[in-house]
Amino acid sequence: MITERTGLPLSIGISAANTHDSQGLEPLVRGIPPIRSRRGPRQRRPAKLHGDKGYGYEHLRRWLRARNIVPRIARRGIESSQRLGRHRWTVERTVAWLAGCRRLHRRYERKAEHFLAFAGIAAALICYRRLA
């Protein structure tokens, strides 16, 4: 899941339990819809992306830079992930909001499309409650 600064979900995806998180970064960034602006043209992508050490691969950093997104990802063995704590809590809070939806707490659906649809509905409800 990719969220904005205040914790509203921008893009949601699901994957198998045995796949690494870094493999889902590119589809999630591609899935971010255009951001509307009152002035000027629509922004197509965010300016920065914060991530933990699980996303700290050089090919992902190059891919993000090629799309004019500044990667703020802690490097393994060099930087501590403690600095990400001030940004990470918003994502953790949004995940907790999603976990509050009883249907998403445990995966009851056999098909991934159904589970993704329920996750999308839950994200829409989170956005509605937050903006209302």
Protein backbone atom coordinates (compact mmCIF):
# COMPACT_ATOMS: atom_id res chain seq x y z
CA MET A 1 0.00 0.00 0.00
CA ILE A 2 1.20 3.48 -0.83
CA THR A 3 -0.19 6.32 1.26
CA GLU A 4 0.06 10.06 1.10
CA ARG A 5 1.55 12.19 3.86
CA THR A 6 -1.57 12.16 6.05
CA GLY A 7 -2.19 8.43 5.68
CA LEU A 8 -4.83 8.28 2.97
CA PRO A 9 -4.24 5.25 0.75
CA LEU A 10 -3.27 6.12 -2.83
CA SER A 11 -2.60 2.66 -4.21
CA ILE A 12 -3.36 -0.82 -2.86
CA GLY A 13 -2.10 -4.17 -4.01
CA ILE A 14 -2.02 -7.71 -2.71
CA SER A 15 0.59 -10.39 -3.19
CA ALA A 16 1.38 -13.89 -2.07
CA ALA A 17 2.76 -14.38 1.41
CA ASN A 18 6.09 -15.71 0.16
CA THR A 19 7.01 -12.81 -2.15
CA HIS A 20 9.33 -10.00 -1.16
CA ASP A 21 7.86 -6.52 -0.64
CA SER A 22 10.28 -4.95 -3.11
CA GLN A 23 8.66 -6.85 -6.00
CA GLY A 24 5.40 -5.01 -5.46
CA LEU A 25 6.82 -1.48 -5.45
CA GLU A 26 6.74 -0.85 -9.20
CA PRO A 27 3.08 -1.92 -9.73
CA LEU A 28 2.00 0.15 -6.73
CA VAL A 29 3.76 3.29 -7.98
CA ARG A 30 2.32 2.76 -11.46
CA GLY A 31 -1.14 2.41 -9.91
CA ILE A 32 -1.14 5.87 -8.32
CA PRO A 33 -3.86 7.93 -10.04
CA PRO A 34 -3.19 11.50 -11.25
CA ILE A 35 -3.33 13.99 -8.39
CA ARG A 36 -5.75 16.84 -8.98
CA SER A 37 -4.64 20.36 -8.32
CA ARG A 38 -6.64 23.57 -8.18
CA ARG A 39 -3.87 25.41 -9.97
CA GLY A 40 -1.74 24.14 -12.80
CA PRO A 41 -1.59 20.75 -14.49
CA ARG A 42 -2.21 17.47 -12.70
CA GLN A 43 0.74 15.83 -11.00
CA ARG A 44 1.28 12.33 -12.28
CA ARG A 45 3.41 11.04 -9.43
CA PRO A 46 4.58 11.97 -5.96
CA ALA A 47 7.77 13.95 -5.40
CA LYS A 48 9.24 11.65 -2.71
CA LEU A 49 8.83 8.05 -1.63
CA HIS A 50 9.76 6.94 1.89
CA GLY A 51 10.49 3.28 2.45
CA ASP A 52 12.24 0.95 4.85
CA LYS A 53 15.27 -1.22 4.17
CA GLY A 54 13.17 -3.86 2.44
CA TYR A 55 12.99 -1.57 -0.59
CA GLY A 56 16.68 -0.60 -0.51
CA TYR A 57 17.77 -2.03 -3.85
CA GLU A 58 19.72 0.00 -6.37
CA HIS A 59 17.52 -1.02 -9.34
CA LEU A 60 14.45 0.32 -7.48
CA ARG A 61 16.26 3.57 -6.68
CA ARG A 62 17.22 3.98 -10.36
CA TRP A 63 13.65 3.18 -11.44
CA LEU A 64 12.25 5.82 -9.08
CA ARG A 65 14.80 8.45 -10.14
CA ALA A 66 13.96 7.78 -13.80
CA ARG A 67 10.40 8.80 -12.95
CA ASN A 68 11.54 11.95 -11.08
CA ILE A 69 10.65 10.50 -7.66
CA VAL A 70 13.22 11.07 -4.92
CA PRO A 71 13.75 7.79 -3.04
CA ARG A 72 14.05 8.23 0.74
CA ILE A 73 14.98 4.64 1.51
CA ALA A 74 17.37 3.56 4.26
CA ARG A 75 20.37 1.68 2.86
CA ARG A 76 21.22 -1.71 4.33
CA GLY A 77 24.33 -1.71 6.48
CA ILE A 78 24.82 2.07 6.21
CA GLU A 79 21.84 3.93 7.61
CA SER A 80 19.55 3.16 10.48
CA SER A 81 15.84 2.94 9.85
CA GLN A 82 15.17 4.98 13.00
CA ARG A 83 14.91 8.18 10.94
CA LEU A 84 11.98 6.73 9.01
CA GLY A 85 9.90 6.44 12.19
CA ARG A 86 8.44 9.92 11.84
CA HIS A 87 7.01 9.00 8.43
CA ARG A 88 6.37 5.32 9.00
CA TRP A 89 3.71 5.73 11.69
CA THR A 90 1.23 7.13 9.17
CA VAL A 91 1.49 3.95 7.08
CA GLU A 92 1.22 1.77 10.18
CA ARG A 93 -1.87 3.71 11.28
CA THR A 94 -3.49 3.18 7.87
CA VAL A 95 -2.70 -0.54 8.02
CA ALA A 96 -4.34 -0.60 11.45
CA TRP A 97 -7.43 1.10 9.97
CA LEU A 98 -7.55 -1.60 7.28
CA ALA A 99 -7.15 -4.32 9.92
CA GLY A 100 -10.19 -2.87 11.66
CA CYS A 101 -12.32 -4.08 8.76
CA ARG A 102 -13.45 -7.51 9.86
CA ARG A 103 -13.60 -8.90 6.33
CA LEU A 104 -9.93 -8.06 5.73
CA HIS A 105 -8.67 -9.33 9.08
CA ARG A 106 -8.59 -12.86 7.73
CA ARG A 107 -8.70 -13.74 4.07
CA TYR A 108 -11.94 -15.64 3.54
CA GLU A 109 -12.14 -15.27 -0.24
CA ARG A 110 -10.55 -17.81 -2.52
CA LYS A 111 -10.01 -15.43 -5.43
CA ALA A 112 -7.47 -12.64 -5.15
CA GLU A 113 -9.72 -10.32 -7.19
CA HIS A 114 -12.44 -10.52 -4.55
CA PHE A 115 -10.03 -9.77 -1.71
CA LEU A 116 -8.56 -6.84 -3.67
CA ALA A 117 -12.08 -5.51 -4.25
CA PHE A 118 -12.83 -5.64 -0.52
CA ALA A 119 -9.51 -3.92 0.20
CA GLY A 120 -10.46 -1.18 -2.29
CA ILE A 121 -13.83 -0.73 -0.62
CA ALA A 122 -12.12 -0.49 2.78
CA ALA A 123 -9.67 2.10 1.41
CA ALA A 124 -12.57 4.12 -0.01
CA LEU A 125 -14.30 4.02 3.39
CA ILE A 126 -11.08 5.16 5.09
CA CYS A 127 -10.81 8.10 2.67
CA TYR A 128 -14.48 8.98 3.16
CA ARG A 129 -14.24 8.92 6.96
CA ARG A 130 -11.02 10.91 6.94
CA LEU A 131 -12.26 13.59 4.54
CA ALA A 132 -15.79 13.89 5.95
